[in-house]
CSV table of C-alpha atoms in Angstrom, one decimal:
chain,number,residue,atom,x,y,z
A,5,UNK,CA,18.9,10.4,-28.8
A,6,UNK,CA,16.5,7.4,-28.4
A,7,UNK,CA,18.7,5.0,-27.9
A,8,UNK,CA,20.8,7.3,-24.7
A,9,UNK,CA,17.1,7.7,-23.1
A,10,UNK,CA,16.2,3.9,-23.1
A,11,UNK,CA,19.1,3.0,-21.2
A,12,UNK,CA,18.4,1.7,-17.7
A,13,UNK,CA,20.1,4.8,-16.4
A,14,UNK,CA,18.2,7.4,-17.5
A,15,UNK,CA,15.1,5.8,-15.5
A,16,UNK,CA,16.8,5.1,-12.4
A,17,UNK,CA,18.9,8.8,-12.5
A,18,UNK,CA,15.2,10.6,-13.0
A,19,UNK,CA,13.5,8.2,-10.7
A,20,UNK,CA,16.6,9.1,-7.6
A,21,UNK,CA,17.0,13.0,-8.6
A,22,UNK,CA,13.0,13.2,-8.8
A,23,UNK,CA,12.3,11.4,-5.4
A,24,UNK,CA,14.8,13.1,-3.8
A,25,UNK,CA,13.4,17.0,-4.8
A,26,UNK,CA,10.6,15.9,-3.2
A,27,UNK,CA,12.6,14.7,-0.3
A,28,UNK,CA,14.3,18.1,0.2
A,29,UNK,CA,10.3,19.5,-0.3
A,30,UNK,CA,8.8,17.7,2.3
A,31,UNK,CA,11.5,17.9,4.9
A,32,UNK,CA,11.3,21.7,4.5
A,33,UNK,CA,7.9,22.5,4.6
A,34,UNK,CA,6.5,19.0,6.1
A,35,UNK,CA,3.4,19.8,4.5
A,36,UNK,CA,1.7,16.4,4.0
A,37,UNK,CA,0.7,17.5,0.4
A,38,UNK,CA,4.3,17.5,-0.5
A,39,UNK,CA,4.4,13.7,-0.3
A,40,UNK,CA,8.0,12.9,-1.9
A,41,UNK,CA,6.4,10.1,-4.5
A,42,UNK,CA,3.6,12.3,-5.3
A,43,UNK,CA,6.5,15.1,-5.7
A,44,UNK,CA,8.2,13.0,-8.2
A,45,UNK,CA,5.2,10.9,-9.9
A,46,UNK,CA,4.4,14.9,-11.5
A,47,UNK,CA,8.1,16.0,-11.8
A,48,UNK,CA,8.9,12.5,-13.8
A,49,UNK,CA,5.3,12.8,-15.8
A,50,UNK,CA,6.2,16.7,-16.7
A,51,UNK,CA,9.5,15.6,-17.7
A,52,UNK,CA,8.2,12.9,-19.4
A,53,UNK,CA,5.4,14.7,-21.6
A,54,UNK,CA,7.7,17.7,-22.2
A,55,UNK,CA,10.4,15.9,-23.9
A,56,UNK,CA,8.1,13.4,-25.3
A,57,UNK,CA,10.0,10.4,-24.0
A,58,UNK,CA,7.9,7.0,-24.1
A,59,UNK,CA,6.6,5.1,-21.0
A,60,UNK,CA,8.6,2.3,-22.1
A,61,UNK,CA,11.9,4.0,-22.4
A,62,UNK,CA,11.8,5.3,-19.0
A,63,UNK,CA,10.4,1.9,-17.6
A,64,UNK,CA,13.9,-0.1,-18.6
A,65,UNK,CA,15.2,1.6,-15.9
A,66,UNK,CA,12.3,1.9,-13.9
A,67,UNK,CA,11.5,-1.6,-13.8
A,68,UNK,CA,15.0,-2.4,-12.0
A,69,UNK,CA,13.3,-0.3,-9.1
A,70,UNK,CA,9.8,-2.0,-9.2
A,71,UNK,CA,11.7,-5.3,-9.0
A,72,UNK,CA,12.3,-4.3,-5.0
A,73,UNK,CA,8.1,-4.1,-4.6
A,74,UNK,CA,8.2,-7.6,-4.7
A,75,UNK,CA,10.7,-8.2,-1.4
A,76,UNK,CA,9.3,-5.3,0.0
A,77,UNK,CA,6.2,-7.2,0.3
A,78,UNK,CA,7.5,-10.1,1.6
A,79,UNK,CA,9.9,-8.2,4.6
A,80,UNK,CA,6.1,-6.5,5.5
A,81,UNK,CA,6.1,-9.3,8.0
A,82,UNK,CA,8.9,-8.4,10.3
A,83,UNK,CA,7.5,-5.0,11.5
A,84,UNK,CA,4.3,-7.6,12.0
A,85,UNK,CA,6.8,-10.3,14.2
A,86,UNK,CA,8.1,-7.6,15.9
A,87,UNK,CA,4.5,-6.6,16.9
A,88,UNK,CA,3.5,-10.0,17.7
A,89,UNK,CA,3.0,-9.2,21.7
A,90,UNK,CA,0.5,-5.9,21.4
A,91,UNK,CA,-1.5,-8.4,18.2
A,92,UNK,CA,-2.0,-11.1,20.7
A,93,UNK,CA,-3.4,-8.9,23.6
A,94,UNK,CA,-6.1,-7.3,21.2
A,95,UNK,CA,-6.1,-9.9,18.4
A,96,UNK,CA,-10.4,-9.8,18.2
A,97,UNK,CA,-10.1,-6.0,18.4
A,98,UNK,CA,-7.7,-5.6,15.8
A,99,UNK,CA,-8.5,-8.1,13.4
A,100,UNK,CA,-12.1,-7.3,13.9
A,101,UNK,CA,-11.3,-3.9,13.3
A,102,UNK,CA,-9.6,-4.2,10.0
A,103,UNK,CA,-11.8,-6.8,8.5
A,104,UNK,CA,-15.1,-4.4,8.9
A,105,UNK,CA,-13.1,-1.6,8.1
A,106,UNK,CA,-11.4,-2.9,5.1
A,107,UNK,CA,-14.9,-5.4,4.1
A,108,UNK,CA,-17.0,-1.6,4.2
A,109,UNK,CA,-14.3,0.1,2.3
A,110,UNK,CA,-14.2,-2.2,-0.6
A,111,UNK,CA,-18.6,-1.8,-0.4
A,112,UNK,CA,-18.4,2.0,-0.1
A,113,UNK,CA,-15.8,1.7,-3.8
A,114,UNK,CA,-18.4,-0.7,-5.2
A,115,UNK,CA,-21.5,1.5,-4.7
A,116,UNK,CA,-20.0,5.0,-4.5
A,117,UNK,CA,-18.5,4.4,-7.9
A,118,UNK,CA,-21.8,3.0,-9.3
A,119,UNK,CA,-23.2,6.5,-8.3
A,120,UNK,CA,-20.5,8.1,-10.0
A,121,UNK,CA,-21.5,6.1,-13.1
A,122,UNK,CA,-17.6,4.9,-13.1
A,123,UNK,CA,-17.0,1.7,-15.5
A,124,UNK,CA,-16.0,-1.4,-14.5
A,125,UNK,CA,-12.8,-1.4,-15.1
A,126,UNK,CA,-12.3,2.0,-13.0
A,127,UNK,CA,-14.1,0.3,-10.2
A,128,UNK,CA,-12.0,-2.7,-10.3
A,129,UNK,CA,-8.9,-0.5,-9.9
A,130,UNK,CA,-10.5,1.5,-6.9
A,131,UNK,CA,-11.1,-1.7,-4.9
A,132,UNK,CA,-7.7,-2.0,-3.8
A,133,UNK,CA,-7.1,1.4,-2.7
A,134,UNK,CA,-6.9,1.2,0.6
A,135,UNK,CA,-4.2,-1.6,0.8
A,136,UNK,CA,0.0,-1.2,0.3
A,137,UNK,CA,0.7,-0.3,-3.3
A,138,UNK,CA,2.7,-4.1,-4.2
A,139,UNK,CA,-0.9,-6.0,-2.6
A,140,UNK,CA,-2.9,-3.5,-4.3
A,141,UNK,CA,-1.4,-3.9,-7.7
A,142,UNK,CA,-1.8,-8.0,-7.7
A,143,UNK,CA,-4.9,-7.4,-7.0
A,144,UNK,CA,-5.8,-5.1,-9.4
A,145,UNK,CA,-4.6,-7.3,-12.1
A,146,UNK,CA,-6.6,-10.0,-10.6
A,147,UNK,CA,-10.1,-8.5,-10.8
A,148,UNK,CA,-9.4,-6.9,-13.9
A,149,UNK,CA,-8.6,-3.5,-13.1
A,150,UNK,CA,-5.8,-1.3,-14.5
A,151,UNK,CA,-2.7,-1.7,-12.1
A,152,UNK,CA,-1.4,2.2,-12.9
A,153,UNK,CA,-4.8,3.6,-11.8
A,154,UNK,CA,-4.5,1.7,-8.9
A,155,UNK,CA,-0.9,2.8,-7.3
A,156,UNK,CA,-2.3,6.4,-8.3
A,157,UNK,CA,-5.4,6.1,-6.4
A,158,UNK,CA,-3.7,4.3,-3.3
A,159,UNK,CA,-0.8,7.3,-3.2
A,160,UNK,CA,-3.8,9.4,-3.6
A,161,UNK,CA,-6.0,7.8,-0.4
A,162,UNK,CA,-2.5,7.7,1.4
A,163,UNK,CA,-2.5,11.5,1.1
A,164,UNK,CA,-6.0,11.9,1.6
A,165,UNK,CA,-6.0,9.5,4.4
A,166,UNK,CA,-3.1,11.4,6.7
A,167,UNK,CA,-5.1,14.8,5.9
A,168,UNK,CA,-8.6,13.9,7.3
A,169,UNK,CA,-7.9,10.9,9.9
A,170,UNK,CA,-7.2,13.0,12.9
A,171,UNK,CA,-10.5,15.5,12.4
A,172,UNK,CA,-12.8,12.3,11.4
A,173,UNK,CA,-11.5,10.2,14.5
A,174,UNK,CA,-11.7,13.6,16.7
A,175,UNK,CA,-15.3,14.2,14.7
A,176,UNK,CA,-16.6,11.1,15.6
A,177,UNK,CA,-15.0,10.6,19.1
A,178,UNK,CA,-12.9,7.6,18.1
A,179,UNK,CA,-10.2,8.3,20.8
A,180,UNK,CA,-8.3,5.1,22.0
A,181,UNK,CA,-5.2,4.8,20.7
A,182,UNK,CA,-5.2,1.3,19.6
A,183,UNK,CA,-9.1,2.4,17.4
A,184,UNK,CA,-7.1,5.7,15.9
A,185,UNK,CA,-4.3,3.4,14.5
A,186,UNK,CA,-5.8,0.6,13.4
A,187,UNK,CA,-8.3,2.9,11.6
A,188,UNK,CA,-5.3,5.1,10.0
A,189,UNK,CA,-3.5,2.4,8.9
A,190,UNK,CA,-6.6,0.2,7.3
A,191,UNK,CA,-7.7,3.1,5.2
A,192,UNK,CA,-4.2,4.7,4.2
A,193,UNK,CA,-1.6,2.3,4.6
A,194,UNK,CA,2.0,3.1,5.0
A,195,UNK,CA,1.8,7.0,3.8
A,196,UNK,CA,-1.1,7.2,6.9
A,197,UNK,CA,1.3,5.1,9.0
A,198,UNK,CA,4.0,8.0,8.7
A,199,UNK,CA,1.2,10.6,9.7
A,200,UNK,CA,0.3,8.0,12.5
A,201,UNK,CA,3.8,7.4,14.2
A,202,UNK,CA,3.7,11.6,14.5
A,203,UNK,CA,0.4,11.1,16.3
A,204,UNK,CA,1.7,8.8,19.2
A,205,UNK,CA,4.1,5.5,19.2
A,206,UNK,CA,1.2,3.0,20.3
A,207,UNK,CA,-0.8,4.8,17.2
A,208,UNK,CA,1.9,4.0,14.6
A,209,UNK,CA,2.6,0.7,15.8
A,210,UNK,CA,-0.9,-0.4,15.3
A,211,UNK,CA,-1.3,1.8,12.1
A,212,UNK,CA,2.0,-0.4,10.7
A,213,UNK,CA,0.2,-3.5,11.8
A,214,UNK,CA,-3.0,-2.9,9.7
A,215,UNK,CA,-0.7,-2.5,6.7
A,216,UNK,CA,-0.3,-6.2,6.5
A,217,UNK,CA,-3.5,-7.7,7.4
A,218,UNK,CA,-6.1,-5.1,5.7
A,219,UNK,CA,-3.6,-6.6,2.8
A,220,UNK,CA,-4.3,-10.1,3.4
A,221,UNK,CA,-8.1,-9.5,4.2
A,222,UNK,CA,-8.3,-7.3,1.3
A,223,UNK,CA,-6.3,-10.2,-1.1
A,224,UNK,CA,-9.4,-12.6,-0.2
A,225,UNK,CA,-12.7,-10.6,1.0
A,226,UNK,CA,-12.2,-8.4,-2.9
A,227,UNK,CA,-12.9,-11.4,-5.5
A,228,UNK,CA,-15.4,-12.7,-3.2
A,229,UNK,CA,-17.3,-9.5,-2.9
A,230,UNK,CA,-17.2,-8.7,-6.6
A,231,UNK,CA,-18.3,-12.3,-7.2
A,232,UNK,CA,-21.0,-11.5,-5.0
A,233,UNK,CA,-21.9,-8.2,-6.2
A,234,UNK,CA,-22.0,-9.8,-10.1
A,235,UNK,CA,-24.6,-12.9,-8.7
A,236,UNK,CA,-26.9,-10.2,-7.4
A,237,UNK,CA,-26.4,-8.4,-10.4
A,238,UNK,CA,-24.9,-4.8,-8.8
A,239,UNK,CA,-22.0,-5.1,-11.2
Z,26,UNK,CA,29.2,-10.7,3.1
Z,27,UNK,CA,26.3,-10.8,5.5
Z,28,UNK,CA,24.5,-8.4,3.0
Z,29,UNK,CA,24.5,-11.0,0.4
Z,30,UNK,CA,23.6,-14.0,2.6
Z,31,UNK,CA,20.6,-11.7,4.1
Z,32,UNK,CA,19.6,-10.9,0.0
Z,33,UNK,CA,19.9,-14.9,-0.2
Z,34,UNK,CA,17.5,-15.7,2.7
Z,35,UNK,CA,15.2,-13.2,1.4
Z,36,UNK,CA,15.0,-13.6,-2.0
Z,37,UNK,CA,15.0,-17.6,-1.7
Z,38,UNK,CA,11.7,-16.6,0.4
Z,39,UNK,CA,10.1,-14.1,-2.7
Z,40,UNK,CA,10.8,-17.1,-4.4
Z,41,UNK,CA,9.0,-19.8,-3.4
Z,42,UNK,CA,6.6,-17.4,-3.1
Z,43,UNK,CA,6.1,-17.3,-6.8
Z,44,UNK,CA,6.6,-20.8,-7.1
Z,45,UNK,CA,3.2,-21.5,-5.1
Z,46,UNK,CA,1.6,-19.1,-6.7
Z,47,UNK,CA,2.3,-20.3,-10.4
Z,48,UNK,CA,1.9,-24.0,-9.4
Z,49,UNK,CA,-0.9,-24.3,-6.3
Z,50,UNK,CA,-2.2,-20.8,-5.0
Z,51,UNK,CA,-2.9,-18.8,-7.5
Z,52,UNK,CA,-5.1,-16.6,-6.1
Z,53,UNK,CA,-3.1,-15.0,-3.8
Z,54,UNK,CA,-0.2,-12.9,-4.9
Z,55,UNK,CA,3.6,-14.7,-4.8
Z,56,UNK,CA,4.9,-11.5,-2.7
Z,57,UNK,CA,1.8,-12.2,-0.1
Z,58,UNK,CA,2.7,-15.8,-0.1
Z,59,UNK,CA,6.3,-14.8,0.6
Z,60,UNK,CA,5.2,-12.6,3.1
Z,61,UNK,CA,3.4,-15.4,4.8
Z,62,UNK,CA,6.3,-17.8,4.8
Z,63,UNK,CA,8.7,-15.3,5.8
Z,64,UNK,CA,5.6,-14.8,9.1
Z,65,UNK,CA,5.7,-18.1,9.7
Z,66,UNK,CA,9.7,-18.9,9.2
Z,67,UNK,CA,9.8,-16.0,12.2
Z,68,UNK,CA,7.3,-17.3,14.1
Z,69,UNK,CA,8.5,-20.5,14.5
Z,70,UNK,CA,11.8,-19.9,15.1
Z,71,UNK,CA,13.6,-21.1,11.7
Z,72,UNK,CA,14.5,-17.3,11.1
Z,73,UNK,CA,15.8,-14.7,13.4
Z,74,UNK,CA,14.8,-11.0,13.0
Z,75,UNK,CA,19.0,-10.2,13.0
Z,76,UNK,CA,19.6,-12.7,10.3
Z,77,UNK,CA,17.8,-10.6,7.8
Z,78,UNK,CA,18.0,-7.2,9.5
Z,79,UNK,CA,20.0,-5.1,7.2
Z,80,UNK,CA,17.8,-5.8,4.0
Z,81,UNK,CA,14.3,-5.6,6.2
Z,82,UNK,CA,15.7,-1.8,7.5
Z,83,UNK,CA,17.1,-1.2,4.0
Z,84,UNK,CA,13.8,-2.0,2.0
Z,85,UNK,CA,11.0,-0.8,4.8
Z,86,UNK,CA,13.1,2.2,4.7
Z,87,UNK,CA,12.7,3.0,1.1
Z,88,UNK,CA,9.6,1.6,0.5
Z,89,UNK,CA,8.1,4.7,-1.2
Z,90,UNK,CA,10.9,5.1,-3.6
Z,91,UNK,CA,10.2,1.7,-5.0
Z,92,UNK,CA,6.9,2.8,-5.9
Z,93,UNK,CA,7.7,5.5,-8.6
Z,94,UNK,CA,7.9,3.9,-11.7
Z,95,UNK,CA,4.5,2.0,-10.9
Z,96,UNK,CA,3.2,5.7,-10.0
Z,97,UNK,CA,4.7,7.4,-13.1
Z,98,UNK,CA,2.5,4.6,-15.0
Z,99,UNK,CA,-0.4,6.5,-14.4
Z,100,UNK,CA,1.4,8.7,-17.8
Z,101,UNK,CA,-0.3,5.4,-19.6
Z,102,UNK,CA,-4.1,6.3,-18.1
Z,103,UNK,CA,-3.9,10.1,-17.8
Z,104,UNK,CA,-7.0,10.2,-20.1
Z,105,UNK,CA,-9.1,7.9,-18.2
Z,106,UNK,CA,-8.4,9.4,-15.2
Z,107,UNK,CA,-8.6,13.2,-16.1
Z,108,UNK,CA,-12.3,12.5,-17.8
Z,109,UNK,CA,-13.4,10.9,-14.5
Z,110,UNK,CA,-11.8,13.3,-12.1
Z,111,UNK,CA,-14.4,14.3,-9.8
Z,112,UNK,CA,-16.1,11.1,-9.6
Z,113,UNK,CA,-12.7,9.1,-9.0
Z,114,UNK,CA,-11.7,11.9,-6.0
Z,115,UNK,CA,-15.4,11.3,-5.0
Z,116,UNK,CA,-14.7,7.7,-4.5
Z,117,UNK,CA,-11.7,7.9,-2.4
Z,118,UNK,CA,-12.6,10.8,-0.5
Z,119,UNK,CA,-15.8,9.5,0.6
Z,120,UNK,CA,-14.8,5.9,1.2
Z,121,UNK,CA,-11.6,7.1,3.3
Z,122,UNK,CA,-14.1,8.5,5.6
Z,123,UNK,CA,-16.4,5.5,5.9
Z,124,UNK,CA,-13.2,3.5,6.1
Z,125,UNK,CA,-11.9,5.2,9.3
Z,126,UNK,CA,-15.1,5.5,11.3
Z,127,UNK,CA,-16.1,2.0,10.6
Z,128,UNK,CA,-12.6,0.7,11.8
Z,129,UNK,CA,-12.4,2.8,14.7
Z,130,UNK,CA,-15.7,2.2,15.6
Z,131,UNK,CA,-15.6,-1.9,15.4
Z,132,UNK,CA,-12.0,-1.7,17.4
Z,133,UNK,CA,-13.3,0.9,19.8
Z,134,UNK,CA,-16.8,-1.6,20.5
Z,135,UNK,CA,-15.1,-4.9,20.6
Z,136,UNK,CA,-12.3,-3.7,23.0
Z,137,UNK,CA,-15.0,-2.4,25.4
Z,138,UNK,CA,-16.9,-6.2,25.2
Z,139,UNK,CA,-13.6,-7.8,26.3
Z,140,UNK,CA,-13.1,-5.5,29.0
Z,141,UNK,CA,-17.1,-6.2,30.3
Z,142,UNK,CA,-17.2,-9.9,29.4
């Protein structure tokens, strides 16, 4: 019995026939709760705990699937090429945009989690929430936070993000397109990008856009601001 | 074949990726480095969009299936996470929100600047 669920297969077969419930879900009742990976991160989890099958079991197979994060990552800069034209019209704009937004959200973690009396290591696995999940998971392991924590709170702020955006950019008047996507895609990355391509096609292509460089600014502006948080002694 | 020479090109770029990390950047993530290069390589010409095409549609496409197993790790931190619930939700709820408005906000100011300077 152990042996038959460490093969590679049984991973990938629950990881396909999980994703693809919540596929069928979604598509249904295209309520944005019923995100498919949050659909099969419970279904697996249930399965998981119910049968009492190990982590690392599942993993042989699932690793074979996290091995495509890593060229993922890297292919994030063709829908950036393709963009090229709309980033050179508004580059100070955009780039402005993303840097305070994504500079304030990795603040806002830092403080609102002090108030919450979080540990460290919890806040160091919140700081990359906002960023895609392969980013956010180097750097989680960078500043010492807990990389699982991390992909569950950026699927979680991907959710939460495509939920609130368009009543907090209505709220608070933030109307142009270009401000709405760039703001949707800095603070819930490619799960807000989805919500935002529904919202309008300027919208989505700027929410795409701020996938990759809230990343990059996000991969240098965290260990500076954590260093800077320890020297005046907040952390 | 052109599936396997696109998986070449793009896998050859993940690569030396990693191999600046490990050896002179190590700050910044191989795939981010890859990323980079691959920008660049696109930029300047020495890669056409087409030449990777199939692979780019295929792995934008599926992104979120990718991430499953990394999201089914969270079975190895249930207990941290359950005993800090509310405070965790607190976190990302709250900084979502100041996340949006100060984006928005900055693009919506600085794009009004370049119109009146």
């Amino acid at each position: 019995m152990d042996s038959l669920m460490s093969s590679p297969i049984f991973g990938v077969m629950l990881s396909a026939i999980a994703f693809e419930i919540g596929n069928i879900l979604y598509n249904k009742t295209k309520v944005s709760l019923f995100n498919p990976l949050l659909i099969s991160q419970v279904l697996i989890i249930a399965i998981l705990s119910k049968f009492k099958i190990s982590f690392n079991d599942y993993n042989m197979g699932g690793q074979i699937i996290s091995f495509f994060l890593i060229p993922s990552t890297v292919i994030l800069a063709v829908p950036l090429y393709k963009k090229i034209k709309l980033l050179k019209a508004y580059s100070i704009p955009i780039i402005g945009g993303i840097a305070a937004g994504s500079i304030s959200g990795i603040v806002s973690i830092i403080l609102l989690s002090k108030l919450f009396h979080l540990d460290k290591v919890l806040l160091s696995s919140l700081v990359p929430k906002s960023v895609t999940t392969p980013i956010g998971m180097e750097i989680s392991k960078q500043i010492g936070g807990i990389p699982a924590v991390t992909v569950a709170s950026i699927v979680a702020t991907g959710i939460i993000g495509s939920v609130i955006a368009p009543y907090i950019c209505k709220m608070f008047k933030i109307t142009d397109e270009i401000a709405v996507g760039i703001a949707i895609g800095t603070s819930s990355h490619a799960i807000g990008t989805a919500k935002a391509l529904e919202i309008g096609e300027v919208e989505g292509a700027m929410s795409g856009l701020a996938i990759g460089v809230a990343g990059l600014v996000t991969v240098f502006a965290a260990p500076l601001i954590i260093r800077l948080c320890q020297a005046l002694s907040i952390l | 074949m052109k599936l396997i020479r696109e998986l070449s090109i793009v896998l050859a770029i993940s690569f030396a990726g990693e191999l600046l990390h490990r050896f002179f950047i190590s700050a910044i993530p191989g795939s981010v480095i890859g990323m980079l290069l691959l920008f660049g390589a696109l930029c300047m010409g020495i890669l056409d969009v087409k030449e990777i095409e199939t692979t780019s549609e295929f792995l934008l496409k599926h992104l979120a299936f990718f991430f499953v197993p990394a999201a089914v790790g969270l079975i190895t931190c249930l207990g941290i996470i359950s005993s800090n619930l509310i405070g965790i939700l607190g976190v990302l709820v709250i900084s979502s929100v100041v996340v949006i408005i100060t984006t928005g906000f900055t693009v919506q100011i600085l794009k009004r600047m370049m119109k009146n300077g």
